[in-house]
């Protein structure tokens, strides 16, 4: 079960455009993808409302989990989105 712990480095965290890009990338994948704050309940990465409800801020950590074929590549793509300056 691959997962990545990522520090959110975007100035706007997972809000607005980064969140939309994140959800679009996750939604294209035919596999299950979830996101959570460390120790928190995971939410679907394919729902913009779920992602925005996380209220992730710059400098906070999140855990992205994906299960299925291509999970590692997808996790790399999603990690790049949330750690972009």
Coordinates of C-alpha atoms in Angstrom, one line a residue:
X1 CA 0.0 0.0 0.0
X2 CA 2.1 2.9 -1.2
X3 CA 1.8 6.3 0.5
X4 CA 3.7 9.5 0.6
X5 CA 4.0 12.0 3.5
X6 CA 4.3 15.4 1.9
X7 CA 5.0 18.8 3.3
X8 CA 2.7 21.3 1.6
X9 CA 4.9 24.0 0.2
X10 CA 2.5 25.9 -2.1
X11 CA 1.9 29.4 -0.8
X12 CA -1.9 28.7 -1.0
X13 CA -1.7 25.2 0.4
X14 CA -4.3 22.9 -1.0
X15 CA -6.7 25.7 -1.9
X16 CA -8.0 27.1 -5.2
X17 CA -5.9 26.1 -8.2
X18 CA -3.6 23.6 -6.5
X19 CA -6.6 21.8 -5.1
X20 CA -8.3 21.7 -8.5
X21 CA -5.2 20.4 -10.2
X22 CA -4.7 17.8 -7.4
X23 CA -8.3 16.5 -7.8
X24 CA -8.1 16.4 -11.6
X25 CA -5.0 14.4 -11.4
X26 CA -6.4 12.0 -8.8
X27 CA -9.7 11.7 -10.7
X28 CA -8.0 10.5 -13.9
X29 CA -6.6 7.5 -12.1
X30 CA -8.7 4.3 -12.1
X31 CA -7.5 3.6 -8.6
X32 CA -8.5 4.6 -5.0
X33 CA -6.7 7.7 -3.7
X34 CA -7.1 9.2 -0.3
X35 CA -5.5 12.1 1.6
X36 CA -5.3 12.8 5.3
X37 CA -3.5 14.9 7.8
X38 CA -1.1 12.7 9.8
X39 CA -3.3 10.8 12.3
X40 CA -6.5 12.1 10.7
X41 CA -9.3 10.3 8.9
X42 CA -8.6 9.9 5.2
X43 CA -10.8 11.6 2.6
X44 CA -11.3 10.9 -1.1
X45 CA -8.7 12.7 -3.2
X46 CA -11.2 12.7 -6.1
X47 CA -13.5 15.2 -4.5
X48 CA -12.7 18.9 -4.4
X49 CA -15.0 19.3 -1.4
X50 CA -13.1 16.6 0.5
X51 CA -9.7 18.2 -0.3
X52 CA -10.8 21.8 0.6
X53 CA -12.4 20.4 3.8
X54 CA -8.9 19.3 4.9
X55 CA -8.0 22.9 5.3
X56 CA -4.3 22.2 4.7
X57 CA -2.0 25.2 5.2
X58 CA 1.5 26.0 3.9
X59 CA 4.1 24.0 5.9
X60 CA 1.7 21.4 7.1
X61 CA 2.1 17.7 6.3
X62 CA -0.4 15.5 4.5
X63 CA -0.3 11.8 3.7
X64 CA -1.4 10.6 0.2
X65 CA -2.3 7.0 -0.2
X66 CA -3.1 5.2 -3.4
X67 CA -3.8 1.5 -4.1
X68 CA -3.6 -0.2 -7.4
X69 CA -1.6 -0.3 -10.6
X70 CA 0.4 2.8 -11.2
X71 CA 0.1 4.0 -7.6
X72 CA 3.7 5.0 -7.2
X73 CA 3.7 7.2 -10.3
X74 CA 0.4 8.8 -9.3
X75 CA 1.7 9.5 -5.8
X76 CA 4.8 11.2 -7.4
X77 CA 2.5 13.4 -9.5
X78 CA 0.3 14.3 -6.6
X79 CA 3.2 15.0 -4.3
X80 CA 4.7 17.3 -6.9
X81 CA 1.5 19.4 -7.0
X82 CA 1.3 20.0 -3.3
X83 CA 5.1 20.6 -2.9
X84 CA 5.4 23.1 -5.7
X85 CA 6.6 26.5 -4.5

